[in-house]
Amino acid sequence: MKVIVAGLGSMGKRRIRLLRDLDPGINIIGFDSDPERRKQAGNEFVIRTVESMEEACDEPDVRMAFISSSPLSHASITSQCLKKGLHVFSEINLVADGYDENIALAKEMGRVLFLSSTFMYRREIQYIKKRLEEYNHPVNYMYHVGQYLPDWHPWENYKDFFVGKKATGACRELMAIEFPWLTDTFGDVINICRTKRKSSSLEIEYPDTFQILLDHKSGHQGMILIDIISRKAVRRFEMIGEGIFLAWSGTPDSLIEYNMERKDDEQVNVYHVFERRQDYSEFIIEDAYLNEIENFFDVIQRKDIPRYSFEKDKEILGLIDKIEGEKV
């Protein structure tokens, strides 16, 4: 099988590693406009790299492409690939550029247009959703997600990659990561209240902190803090109801449920084993990234349906636009 990986930064390299885990014999062609990244990826993974998407797409027998480049380039690269008859796996986009056109093009070409939403594949989140469905009563939840922006990619200046730009800013990326699973678990949002501010010395043109109140159609309510100023990386979630209490600190071994009969916390073990790389935050495990690639392959073979879609993401990006806007 021959596959294109477009974008050879940290995420593109992760996709290459995981594709090799799934199939060591897979033939990967790497594209990046940066010659140094092409050289690094070519040496590290022993793959052929090219300097244009045209060259990559014209390779004989290419079947699919993984788009791991900067978000603002996704729409045009996706369109190129679909026109060449390739199935497309896209990282999160942060903007809805080209959504309608590429959705229509994928249908016309009979190809899968698949969108990453990695947290939808986390077992802790699947457990939270399952317990909420079993409880079947309105709950409240509190969620804080924060990490100091210069720590995101310590090997490069935050102003030199896409989170430094207002259109694809870091708070927007955090919301685009979290809101898909939150709305999948708690339901569509019908009302929003929020405050936003910039309180740091970060050289960015957007707020560094959002405090958000969400009313879900289901009756659930949420209070969310998103920030890029927390010097300690934080992902802290609590779900609270009269007959249920769950808490999660973002790591595979931190999910707890309060036992009301014994009046103590019980750790919920949803993984027998999990894979974590030392060069990433403790919140990041490779399993979910691998599982969504497997889902992509199964969708192509018509063995499964995707857990997320461009259509749903268009709604989520509209929600984020509203939160970032001047009025809500």
C-alpha atoms as a printed R data frame, in Angstrom:
    type eleno elety resid chain resno       x      y      z
1   ATOM     1    CA   MET     A     1   0.000  0.000  0.000
2   ATOM     2    CA   LYS     A     2   1.315  3.445 -0.947
3   ATOM     3    CA   VAL     A     3   0.360  6.455  1.201
4   ATOM     4    CA   ILE     A     4   1.180 10.178  1.125
5   ATOM     5    CA   VAL     A     5   1.921 12.026  4.364
6   ATOM     6    CA   ALA     A     6   1.677 15.765  3.669
7   ATOM     7    CA   GLY     A     7   3.437 17.792  6.367
8   ATOM     8    CA   LEU     A     8   6.508 16.324  8.060
9   ATOM     9    CA   GLY     A     9   6.429 18.166 11.362
10  ATOM    10    CA   SER     A    10   5.667 16.508 14.700
11  ATOM    11    CA   MET     A    11   2.190 15.308 13.694
12  ATOM    12    CA   GLY     A    12   3.250 14.055 10.288
13  ATOM    13    CA   LYS     A    13   6.065 12.082 11.923
14  ATOM    14    CA   ARG     A    14   3.587 10.600 14.410
15  ATOM    15    CA   ARG     A    15   1.354  9.436 11.543
16  ATOM    16    CA   ILE     A    16   4.337  7.839  9.818
17  ATOM    17    CA   ARG     A    17   5.333  5.972 12.999
18  ATOM    18    CA   LEU     A    18   1.805  4.718 13.553
19  ATOM    19    CA   LEU     A    19   1.292  3.708  9.931
20  ATOM    20    CA   ARG     A    20   4.483  1.669 10.193
21  ATOM    21    CA   ASP     A    21   3.181  0.103 13.413
22  ATOM    22    CA   LEU     A    22   0.056 -0.999 11.549
23  ATOM    23    CA   ASP     A    23   1.918 -2.194  8.472
24  ATOM    24    CA   PRO     A    24   5.747 -2.276  8.518
25  ATOM    25    CA   GLY     A    25   5.757 -2.788  4.753
26  ATOM    26    CA   ILE     A    26   3.722  0.316  3.946
27  ATOM    27    CA   ASN     A    27   5.223  2.562  1.234
28  ATOM    28    CA   ILE     A    28   5.145  6.175  2.475
29  ATOM    29    CA   ILE     A    29   5.826  9.254  0.372
30  ATOM    30    CA   GLY     A    30   6.467 12.380  2.418
31  ATOM    31    CA   PHE     A    31   5.746 15.933  1.294
32  ATOM    32    CA   ASP     A    32   6.778 19.164  2.974
33  ATOM    33    CA   SER     A    33   7.644 22.548  1.516
34  ATOM    34    CA   ASP     A    34  10.518 22.838  4.019
35  ATOM    35    CA   PRO     A    35  13.653 21.089  2.660
36  ATOM    36    CA   GLU     A    36  15.091 20.573  6.164
37  ATOM    37    CA   ARG     A    37  11.944 18.738  7.288
38  ATOM    38    CA   ARG     A    38  12.065 16.590  4.165
39  ATOM    39    CA   LYS     A    39  15.679 15.710  4.877
40  ATOM    40    CA   GLN     A    40  15.005 14.882  8.551
41  ATOM    41    CA   ALA     A    41  11.957 12.705  7.810
42  ATOM    42    CA   GLY     A    42  13.694 10.962  4.917
43  ATOM    43    CA   ASN     A    43  16.665 10.048  7.092
44  ATOM    44    CA   GLU     A    44  14.638  9.113 10.186
45  ATOM    45    CA   PHE     A    45  12.060  6.904  8.479
46  ATOM    46    CA   VAL     A    46  13.919  5.952  5.280
47  ATOM    47    CA   ILE     A    47  11.128  7.229  3.059
48  ATOM    48    CA   ARG     A    48  11.073  9.055 -0.242
49  ATOM    49    CA   THR     A    49  10.215 12.738  0.109
50  ATOM    50    CA   VAL     A    50   9.048 15.176 -2.548
51  ATOM    51    CA   GLU     A    51   8.849 18.947 -2.743
52  ATOM    52    CA   SER     A    52   5.368 19.282 -4.265
53  ATOM    53    CA   MET     A    53   1.959 17.715 -3.760
54  ATOM    54    CA   GLU     A    54   1.620 17.396 -7.515
55  ATOM    55    CA   GLU     A    55   4.610 15.065 -7.565
56  ATOM    56    CA   ALA     A    56   3.261 13.077 -4.622
57  ATOM    57    CA   CYS     A    57  -0.240 12.694 -6.103
58  ATOM    58    CA   ASP     A    58   1.179 11.629 -9.484
59  ATOM    59    CA   GLU     A    59   2.939  8.629 -7.919
60  ATOM    60    CA   PRO     A    60   1.468  5.422 -9.374
61  ATOM    61    CA   ASP     A    61  -0.711  3.311 -7.094
62  ATOM    62    CA   VAL     A    62  -1.104  5.919 -4.333
63  ATOM    63    CA   ARG     A    63  -4.330  5.157 -2.517
64  ATOM    64    CA   MET     A    64  -4.682  7.708  0.286
65  ATOM    65    CA   ALA     A    65  -3.205 10.819  1.885
66  ATOM    66    CA   PHE     A    66  -2.735 11.991  5.458
67  ATOM    67    CA   ILE     A    67  -2.846 15.796  5.683
68  ATOM    68    CA   SER     A    68  -0.664 16.864  8.618
69  ATOM    69    CA   SER     A    69   0.480 20.260  7.387
70  ATOM    70    CA   SER     A    70  -0.455 23.691  8.790
71  ATOM    71    CA   PRO     A    71  -4.273 24.018  9.046
72  ATOM    72    CA   LEU     A    72  -4.607 26.885  6.553
73  ATOM    73    CA   SER     A    73  -3.110 24.648  3.842
74  ATOM    74    CA   HIS     A    74  -5.528 21.755  4.417
75  ATOM    75    CA   ALA     A    75  -8.356 22.814  2.120
76  ATOM    76    CA   SER     A    76  -6.282 23.118 -1.046
77  ATOM    77    CA   ILE     A    77  -4.237 19.948 -0.390
78  ATOM    78    CA   THR     A    78  -7.415 17.994  0.377
79  ATOM    79    CA   SER     A    79  -8.978 19.191 -2.874
80  ATOM    80    CA   GLN     A    80  -5.878 18.147 -4.835
81  ATOM    81    CA   CYS     A    81  -5.955 14.677 -3.338
82  ATOM    82    CA   LEU     A    82  -9.657 14.118 -3.860
83  ATOM    83    CA   LYS     A    83  -9.411 15.201 -7.507
84  ATOM    84    CA   LYS     A    84  -6.722 12.541 -7.940
85  ATOM    85    CA   GLY     A    85  -9.093  9.925 -6.512
86  ATOM    86    CA   LEU     A    86  -7.398  9.554 -3.114
87  ATOM    87    CA   HIS     A    87  -9.024  8.887  0.236
88  ATOM    88    CA   VAL     A    88  -8.112 11.692  2.658
89  ATOM    89    CA   PHE     A    89  -7.372 11.696  6.381
90  ATOM    90    CA   SER     A    90  -7.133 15.275  7.689
91  ATOM    91    CA   GLU     A    91  -5.851 16.594 11.002
92  ATOM    92    CA   ILE     A    92  -8.066 19.222 12.670
93  ATOM    93    CA   ASN     A    93  -8.504 22.258 10.432
94  ATOM    94    CA   LEU     A    94  -9.471 25.132 12.810
95  ATOM    95    CA   VAL     A    95 -11.111 26.954  9.897
96  ATOM    96    CA   ALA     A    96 -13.942 25.791  7.641
97  ATOM    97    CA   ASP     A    97 -12.266 26.872  4.389
98  ATOM    98    CA   GLY     A    98 -13.349 24.622  1.528
99  ATOM    99    CA   TYR     A    99 -15.551 22.394  3.677
100 ATOM   100    CA   ASP     A   100 -18.650 22.467  1.474
101 ATOM   101    CA   GLU     A   101 -16.642 22.065 -1.721
102 ATOM   102    CA   ASN     A   102 -14.539 19.175 -0.437
103 ATOM   103    CA   ILE     A   103 -17.505 17.364  1.126
104 ATOM   104    CA   ALA     A   104 -19.263 17.542 -2.243
105 ATOM   105    CA   LEU     A   105 -16.096 16.542 -4.115
106 ATOM   106    CA   ALA     A   106 -15.563 13.477 -1.901
107 ATOM   107    CA   LYS     A   107 -19.121 12.334 -2.608
108 ATOM   108    CA   GLU     A   108 -18.691 12.945 -6.337
109 ATOM   109    CA   MET     A   109 -15.436 10.970 -6.431
110 ATOM   110    CA   GLY     A   110 -16.716  8.209 -4.128
111 ATOM   111    CA   ARG     A   111 -13.829  8.742 -1.706
112 ATOM   112    CA   VAL     A   112 -13.621  8.879  2.089
113 ATOM   113    CA   LEU     A   113 -13.029 12.324  3.583
114 ATOM   114    CA   PHE     A   114 -12.073 11.622  7.182
115 ATOM   115    CA   LEU     A   115 -11.430 14.140  9.956
116 ATOM   116    CA   SER     A   116  -9.280 13.488 13.002
117 ATOM   117    CA   SER     A   117 -10.824 14.002 16.429
118 ATOM   118    CA   THR     A   118  -8.442 12.074 18.627
119 ATOM   119    CA   PHE     A   119 -10.200 12.519 21.964
120 ATOM   120    CA   MET     A   120 -13.274 10.755 20.589
121 ATOM   121    CA   TYR     A   121 -11.101  7.627 20.699
122 ATOM   122    CA   ARG     A   122  -9.929  7.975 24.305
123 ATOM   123    CA   ARG     A   123 -11.313  5.171 26.468
124 ATOM   124    CA   GLU     A   124 -11.677  7.471 29.478
125 ATOM   125    CA   ILE     A   125 -14.030  9.690 27.489
126 ATOM   126    CA   GLN     A   126 -15.967  6.710 26.190
127 ATOM   127    CA   TYR     A   127 -16.420  5.575 29.816
128 ATOM   128    CA   ILE     A   128 -17.624  9.041 30.873
129 ATOM   129    CA   LYS     A   129 -20.201  9.007 28.065
130 ATOM   130    CA   LYS     A   130 -21.337  5.474 28.927
131 ATOM   131    CA   ARG     A   131 -21.819  6.314 32.624
132 ATOM   132    CA   LEU     A   132 -23.714  9.483 31.750
133 ATOM   133    CA   GLU     A   133 -26.082  7.512 29.518
134 ATOM   134    CA   GLU     A   134 -26.620  4.946 32.292
135 ATOM   135    CA   TYR     A   135 -27.250  7.675 34.866
136 ATOM   136    CA   ASN     A   136 -29.783  9.381 32.557
137 ATOM   137    CA   HIS     A   137 -30.236 12.557 34.616
138 ATOM   138    CA   PRO     A   138 -28.942 16.108 34.113
139 ATOM   139    CA   VAL     A   139 -25.422 16.755 35.402
140 ATOM   140    CA   ASN     A   140 -23.041 19.666 35.737
141 ATOM   141    CA   TYR     A   141 -19.421 19.491 34.701
142 ATOM   142    CA   MET     A   142 -16.314 21.604 35.189
143 ATOM   143    CA   TYR     A   143 -13.343 21.378 32.864
144 ATOM   144    CA   HIS     A   144 -10.003 23.208 32.856
145 ATOM   145    CA   VAL     A   145  -7.599 22.774 29.962
146 ATOM   146    CA   GLY     A   146  -4.441 24.859 30.037
147 ATOM   147    CA   GLN     A   147  -0.785 24.837 29.065
148 ATOM   148    CA   TYR     A   148   1.721 27.662 28.665
149 ATOM   149    CA   LEU     A   149   2.019 28.361 24.938
150 ATOM   150    CA   PRO     A   150   5.853 28.469 24.731
151 ATOM   151    CA   ASP     A   151   5.884 24.921 26.153
152 ATOM   152    CA   TRP     A   152   3.745 23.498 23.328
153 ATOM   153    CA   HIS     A   153   6.665 23.143 20.912
154 ATOM   154    CA   PRO     A   154   9.720 23.947 23.020
155 ATOM   155    CA   TRP     A   155  11.996 23.267 20.013
156 ATOM   156    CA   GLU     A   156  10.575 26.301 18.114
157 ATOM   157    CA   ASN     A   157   9.221 29.793 18.778
158 ATOM   158    CA   TYR     A   158   5.419 29.779 19.138
159 ATOM   159    CA   LYS     A   159   5.269 32.736 16.720
160 ATOM   160    CA   ASP     A   160   6.752 30.537 13.999
161 ATOM   161    CA   PHE     A   161   3.967 27.957 13.807
162 ATOM   162    CA   PHE     A   162   0.242 28.177 13.221
163 ATOM   163    CA   VAL     A   163  -0.866 28.762 16.840
164 ATOM   164    CA   GLY     A   164   0.840 32.147 16.720
165 ATOM   165    CA   LYS     A   165  -1.716 33.358 14.171
166 ATOM   166    CA   LYS     A   166  -5.114 34.704 15.195
167 ATOM   167    CA   ALA     A   167  -7.073 32.585 12.676
168 ATOM   168    CA   THR     A   168  -5.539 29.355 13.994
169 ATOM   169    CA   GLY     A   169  -4.666 30.439 17.538
170 ATOM   170    CA   ALA     A   170  -3.814 28.175 20.439
171 ATOM   171    CA   CYS     A   171  -7.044 28.686 22.420
172 ATOM   172    CA   ARG     A   172  -8.983 27.982 19.242
173 ATOM   173    CA   GLU     A   173  -7.049 24.748 18.788
174 ATOM   174    CA   LEU     A   174  -7.795 23.640 22.358
175 ATOM   175    CA   MET     A   175 -11.517 24.311 21.821
176 ATOM   176    CA   ALA     A   176 -11.418 22.419 18.509
177 ATOM   177    CA   ILE     A   177  -9.864 19.447 20.316
178 ATOM   178    CA   GLU     A   178 -12.276 19.432 23.268
179 ATOM   179    CA   PHE     A   179 -15.669 20.518 21.909
180 ATOM   180    CA   PRO     A   180 -16.207 17.502 19.616
181 ATOM   181    CA   TRP     A   181 -16.155 15.038 22.535
182 ATOM   182    CA   LEU     A   182 -17.971 17.408 24.883
183 ATOM   183    CA   THR     A   183 -20.878 17.872 22.452
184 ATOM   184    CA   ASP     A   184 -20.878 14.172 21.568
185 ATOM   185    CA   THR     A   185 -21.105 13.309 25.277
186 ATOM   186    CA   PHE     A   186 -23.350 16.060 26.642
187 ATOM   187    CA   GLY     A   187 -25.330 17.067 23.549
188 ATOM   188    CA   ASP     A   188 -25.702 20.077 21.295
189 ATOM   189    CA   VAL     A   189 -25.154 23.525 22.796
190 ATOM   190    CA   ILE     A   190 -28.160 25.848 22.946
191 ATOM   191    CA   ASN     A   191 -26.795 28.722 25.023
192 ATOM   192    CA   ILE     A   192 -23.360 30.228 25.687
193 ATOM   193    CA   CYS     A   193 -21.987 32.760 28.143
194 ATOM   194    CA   ARG     A   194 -18.293 33.602 28.143
195 ATOM   195    CA   THR     A   195 -15.616 36.026 29.202
196 ATOM   196    CA   LYS     A   196 -12.265 36.372 27.466
197 ATOM   197    CA   ARG     A   197  -9.105 38.289 28.247
198 ATOM   198    CA   LYS     A   198  -5.408 38.618 27.553
199 ATOM   199    CA   SER     A   199  -3.450 38.792 30.796
200 ATOM   200    CA   SER     A   200  -0.012 37.518 29.770
201 ATOM   201    CA   SER     A   201   3.038 38.952 28.016
202 ATOM   202    CA   LEU     A   202   2.632 36.487 25.140
203 ATOM   203    CA   GLU     A   203   3.081 38.140 21.744
204 ATOM   204    CA   ILE     A   204  -0.253 37.059 20.274
205 ATOM   205    CA   GLU     A   205  -3.204 38.947 18.784
206 ATOM   206    CA   TYR     A   206  -5.931 36.990 20.534
207 ATOM   207    CA   PRO     A   207  -7.088 36.328 24.139
208 ATOM   208    CA   ASP     A   208  -5.063 33.887 26.213
209 ATOM   209    CA   THR     A   209  -7.969 32.898 28.503
210 ATOM   210    CA   PHE     A   210 -11.620 31.964 27.913
211 ATOM   211    CA   GLN     A   211 -14.151 31.161 30.640
212 ATOM   212    CA   ILE     A   212 -17.224 29.562 29.100
213 ATOM   213    CA   LEU     A   213 -20.635 28.474 30.392
214 ATOM   214    CA   LEU     A   214 -22.537 26.033 28.166
215 ATOM   215    CA   ASP     A   215 -26.171 24.936 28.286
216 ATOM   216    CA   HIS     A   216 -26.748 21.686 26.419
217 ATOM   217    CA   LYS     A   217 -30.054 20.750 24.788
218 ATOM   218    CA   SER     A   218 -30.028 17.603 26.920
219 ATOM   219    CA   GLY     A   219 -30.238 19.661 30.134
220 ATOM   220    CA   HIS     A   220 -26.585 19.232 31.099
221 ATOM   221    CA   GLN     A   221 -24.553 22.325 31.951
222 ATOM   222    CA   GLY     A   222 -20.825 22.895 31.705
223 ATOM   223    CA   MET     A   223 -18.266 25.396 32.960
224 ATOM   224    CA   ILE     A   224 -15.022 25.421 30.938
225 ATOM   225    CA   LEU     A   225 -11.735 27.261 31.398
226 ATOM   226    CA   ILE     A   226  -9.434 27.316 28.367
227 ATOM   227    CA   ASP     A   227  -6.056 29.023 28.744
228 ATOM   228    CA   ILE     A   228  -2.543 29.096 27.338
229 ATOM   229    CA   ILE     A   229  -0.911 30.722 30.394
230 ATOM   230    CA   SER     A   230  -0.877 27.822 32.885
231 ATOM   231    CA   ARG     A   231   2.780 27.051 33.613
232 ATOM   232    CA   LYS     A   232   1.715 23.560 34.631
233 ATOM   233    CA   ALA     A   233  -0.014 21.627 31.879
234 ATOM   234    CA   VAL     A   234  -3.546 20.972 33.157
235 ATOM   235    CA   ARG     A   235  -6.492 18.886 32.014
236 ATOM   236    CA   ARG     A   236  -8.922 18.555 34.916
237 ATOM   237    CA   PHE     A   237 -12.528 17.378 34.519
238 ATOM   238    CA   GLU     A   238 -15.314 16.757 37.033
239 ATOM   239    CA   MET     A   239 -18.858 15.528 36.303
240 ATOM   240    CA   ILE     A   240 -21.290 16.166 39.129
241 ATOM   241    CA   GLY     A   241 -24.813 14.911 39.714
242 ATOM   242    CA   GLU     A   242 -27.020 13.960 42.631
243 ATOM   243    CA   GLY     A   243 -26.225 10.304 42.037
244 ATOM   244    CA   ILE     A   244 -22.884 10.401 40.247
245 ATOM   245    CA   PHE     A   245 -19.405 11.909 40.533
246 ATOM   246    CA   LEU     A   246 -16.575 11.311 38.051
247 ATOM   247    CA   ALA     A   247 -13.209 13.052 37.838
248 ATOM   248    CA   TRP     A   248 -10.402 12.828 35.293
249 ATOM   249    CA   SER     A   249  -7.015 14.545 35.162
250 ATOM   250    CA   GLY     A   250  -6.290 13.830 31.512
251 ATOM   251    CA   THR     A   251  -3.997 10.828 31.945
252 ATOM   252    CA   PRO     A   252  -4.933  7.170 31.293
253 ATOM   253    CA   ASP     A   253  -4.626  6.241 34.970
254 ATOM   254    CA   SER     A   254  -6.409  9.252 36.517
255 ATOM   255    CA   LEU     A   255 -10.097  8.448 35.930
256 ATOM   256    CA   ILE     A   256 -11.954  8.052 39.230
257 ATOM   257    CA   GLU     A   257 -15.572  7.457 40.220
258 ATOM   258    CA   TYR     A   258 -16.916  8.163 43.685
259 ATOM   259    CA   ASN     A   259 -18.464  5.119 45.383
260 ATOM   260    CA   MET     A   260 -21.431  6.504 47.295
261 ATOM   261    CA   GLU     A   261 -21.963  3.389 49.379
262 ATOM   262    CA   ARG     A   262 -18.375  3.184 50.581
263 ATOM   263    CA   LYS     A   263 -17.893  6.971 50.412
264 ATOM   264    CA   ASP     A   264 -14.521  6.831 48.733
265 ATOM   265    CA   ASP     A   265 -12.925  7.229 45.311
266 ATOM   266    CA   GLU     A   266 -12.400  4.234 43.035
267 ATOM   267    CA   GLN     A   267  -9.897  4.269 40.218
268 ATOM   268    CA   VAL     A   268 -11.425  3.229 36.899
269 ATOM   269    CA   ASN     A   269  -8.999  1.188 34.821
270 ATOM   270    CA   VAL     A   270  -9.929  1.427 31.154
271 ATOM   271    CA   TYR     A   271  -6.522  0.397 29.767
272 ATOM   272    CA   HIS     A   272  -4.617 -2.827 30.336
273 ATOM   273    CA   VAL     A   273  -1.606 -1.222 28.664
274 ATOM   274    CA   PHE     A   274  -1.094  2.038 26.793
275 ATOM   275    CA   GLU     A   275   1.740  3.609 24.816
276 ATOM   276    CA   ARG     A   276   3.216  6.968 25.773
277 ATOM   277    CA   ARG     A   277   6.261  8.676 24.255
278 ATOM   278    CA   GLN     A   278   8.672 10.416 26.602
279 ATOM   279    CA   ASP     A   279   8.952 13.490 24.379
280 ATOM   280    CA   TYR     A   280   5.234 14.339 24.749
281 ATOM   281    CA   SER     A   281   3.037 15.537 27.611
282 ATOM   282    CA   GLU     A   282   1.721 12.930 30.047
283 ATOM   283    CA   PHE     A   283  -1.775 13.641 28.655
284 ATOM   284    CA   ILE     A   284  -0.823 12.328 25.212
285 ATOM   285    CA   ILE     A   285  -0.941  8.606 24.508
286 ATOM   286    CA   GLU     A   286  -0.428  7.018 21.135
287 ATOM   287    CA   ASP     A   287  -3.324  4.554 21.379
288 ATOM   288    CA   ALA     A   288  -6.072  7.009 20.414
289 ATOM   289    CA   TYR     A   289  -4.080  8.298 17.411
290 ATOM   290    CA   LEU     A   290  -3.616  4.725 16.247
291 ATOM   291    CA   ASN     A   291  -7.292  3.869 16.782
292 ATOM   292    CA   GLU     A   292  -8.506  6.704 14.587
293 ATOM   293    CA   ILE     A   293  -6.212  5.585 11.768
294 ATOM   294    CA   GLU     A   294  -7.706  2.088 12.137
295 ATOM   295    CA   ASN     A   295 -11.181  3.651 11.983
296 ATOM   296    CA   PHE     A   296 -10.183  5.459  8.755
297 ATOM   297    CA   PHE     A   297  -9.039  2.181  7.189
298 ATOM   298    CA   ASP     A   298 -12.242  0.426  8.300
299 ATOM   299    CA   VAL     A   299 -14.391  3.219  6.822
300 ATOM   300    CA   ILE     A   300 -12.574  2.843  3.485
301 ATOM   301    CA   GLN     A   301 -13.306 -0.905  3.584
302 ATOM   302    CA   ARG     A   302 -16.919 -0.198  4.638
303 ATOM   303    CA   LYS     A   303 -16.472 -2.104  7.884
304 ATOM   304    CA   ASP     A   304 -17.301  0.876 10.119
305 ATOM   305    CA   ILE     A   305 -18.547  4.451 10.168
306 ATOM   306    CA   PRO     A   306 -16.425  7.472 11.155
307 ATOM   307    CA   ARG     A   307 -16.800  8.767 14.700
308 ATOM   308    CA   TYR     A   308 -16.513 12.371 13.519
309 ATOM   309    CA   SER     A   309 -17.138 14.248 10.277
310 ATOM   310    CA   PHE     A   310 -16.509 17.467  8.394
311 ATOM   311    CA   GLU     A   311 -20.243 18.193  8.635
312 ATOM   312    CA   LYS     A   312 -20.156 18.028 12.445
313 ATOM   313    CA   ASP     A   313 -16.894 19.955 12.573
314 ATOM   314    CA   LYS     A   314 -18.469 22.779 10.604
315 ATOM   315    CA   GLU     A   315 -20.972 23.139 13.464
316 ATOM   316    CA   ILE     A   316 -18.201 23.017 16.080
317 ATOM   317    CA   LEU     A   317 -16.165 25.685 14.274
318 ATOM   318    CA   GLY     A   318 -19.300 27.853 14.131
319 ATOM   319    CA   LEU     A   319 -19.629 27.431 17.914
320 ATOM   320    CA   ILE     A   320 -15.992 28.434 18.382
321 ATOM   321    CA   ASP     A   321 -16.463 31.452 16.096
322 ATOM   322    CA   LYS     A   322 -19.320 32.542 18.330
323 ATOM   323    CA   ILE     A   323 -17.248 32.114 21.495
324 ATOM   324    CA   GLU     A   324 -14.350 34.074 20.013
325 ATOM   325    CA   GLY     A   325 -16.610 36.802 18.635
326 ATOM   326    CA   GLU     A   326 -17.393 40.126 20.227
327 ATOM   327    CA   LYS     A   327 -20.922 39.107 21.214
328 ATOM   328    CA   VAL     A   328 -22.473 35.795 22.296
